[in-house]
Amino acid sequence: MSTPLPIRAFGGFLFDMDGTILSSIASAERAWTVWAKRQGLDVEAFLPTIHGVQSVETIRRLNLPGIDPVAEAHALTEAEMLDVDDVVPIGGAAAFLAALPPDRWAIVTSAPKRLAEVRLKAAGLPLPGVFVTAEDAKRSKPAPDGFLLGAKRLGVAPEECLAFEDAPAGIAAAEAAGMTVVVITETHRGVMDTAHATVGDYRDLAVEWDGASLKLDHRV
């Protein structure tokens, strides 16, 4: 039995970016495939590990000899910024974000700010008033730093925030921050084993704003 959507009121909504409000999987995997082949990695086994965490951390944990993770991550970011033709919004994301008060939602992403801005523009989505990117958090997901900073900038206690995520690292980060989580599954290739509520996209979601708090509901 699936977990129902949370019905209580929240002070703010926080969104991961890639896989949560837009899909950049094709673009990212093209760039990473070229890189992985150059390093002699098993591409099929490696690609599932790149999502939801900072590029530099993905490279660093490989412990490849003679590789500068910072320089390699920078080069990958540049390659990804040039390849955004098929970056698209998750279904219903644009309308859902437009329905939120501008000062009550934030994006918390592991992507560098320049890449995040390029992808949002390519997907036709707005830049948020509160924008937490790779440069802002001391520790990347699955550490809670980014989500905690997003809540602080919104002026909302973490436990009063609803986080939208798609990847295990991001879900773990939101959990560690003490937030309620909804998992977006549009880009998933299989069923995720999670105790959180899951929805394919935003087309069947509605939000109620009473001037003080937000509530999530099914669209009627």
CSV table of C-alpha atoms in Angstrom, one decimal, residues 8-12 14 142-149 151 156-164 170-182 196:
chain,number,residue,atom,x,y,z
A,8,ARG,CA,-0.8,18.8,7.4
A,9,ALA,CA,0.1,22.5,6.8
A,10,PHE,CA,3.7,23.5,6.0
A,11,GLY,CA,5.6,26.7,6.2
A,12,GLY,CA,7.6,26.2,3.0
A,14,LEU,CA,11.9,22.9,-0.9
A,142,PRO,CA,23.2,13.1,1.7
A,143,ALA,CA,24.3,15.5,4.4
A,144,PRO,CA,21.4,17.8,5.4
A,145,ASP,CA,23.3,21.1,5.0
A,146,GLY,CA,21.7,22.3,1.8
A,147,PHE,CA,18.1,21.7,3.1
A,148,LEU,CA,18.9,23.2,6.4
A,149,LEU,CA,20.3,26.3,4.7
A,151,ALA,CA,14.9,26.4,5.4
A,156,VAL,CA,11.0,28.4,8.2
A,157,ALA,CA,11.9,25.7,10.8
A,158,PRO,CA,13.1,22.5,9.0
A,159,GLU,CA,10.4,20.4,10.6
A,160,GLU,CA,7.8,22.8,9.0
A,161,CYS,CA,9.2,22.2,5.5
A,162,LEU,CA,8.1,19.7,2.8
A,163,ALA,CA,10.9,18.5,0.6
A,164,PHE,CA,10.4,17.2,-2.9
A,170,GLY,CA,18.6,13.8,-1.6
A,171,ILE,CA,15.9,11.8,0.3
A,172,ALA,CA,18.4,11.0,3.0
A,173,ALA,CA,19.5,14.6,3.2
A,174,ALA,CA,15.9,15.8,3.7
A,175,GLU,CA,15.3,13.1,6.3
A,176,ALA,CA,18.4,14.1,8.2
A,177,ALA,CA,17.2,17.7,8.1
A,178,GLY,CA,14.0,16.6,9.8
A,179,MET,CA,11.7,17.4,6.9
A,180,THR,CA,8.7,15.5,5.5
A,181,VAL,CA,9.4,14.1,2.0
A,182,VAL,CA,7.5,13.5,-1.2
A,196,HIS,CA,7.6,8.3,1.8
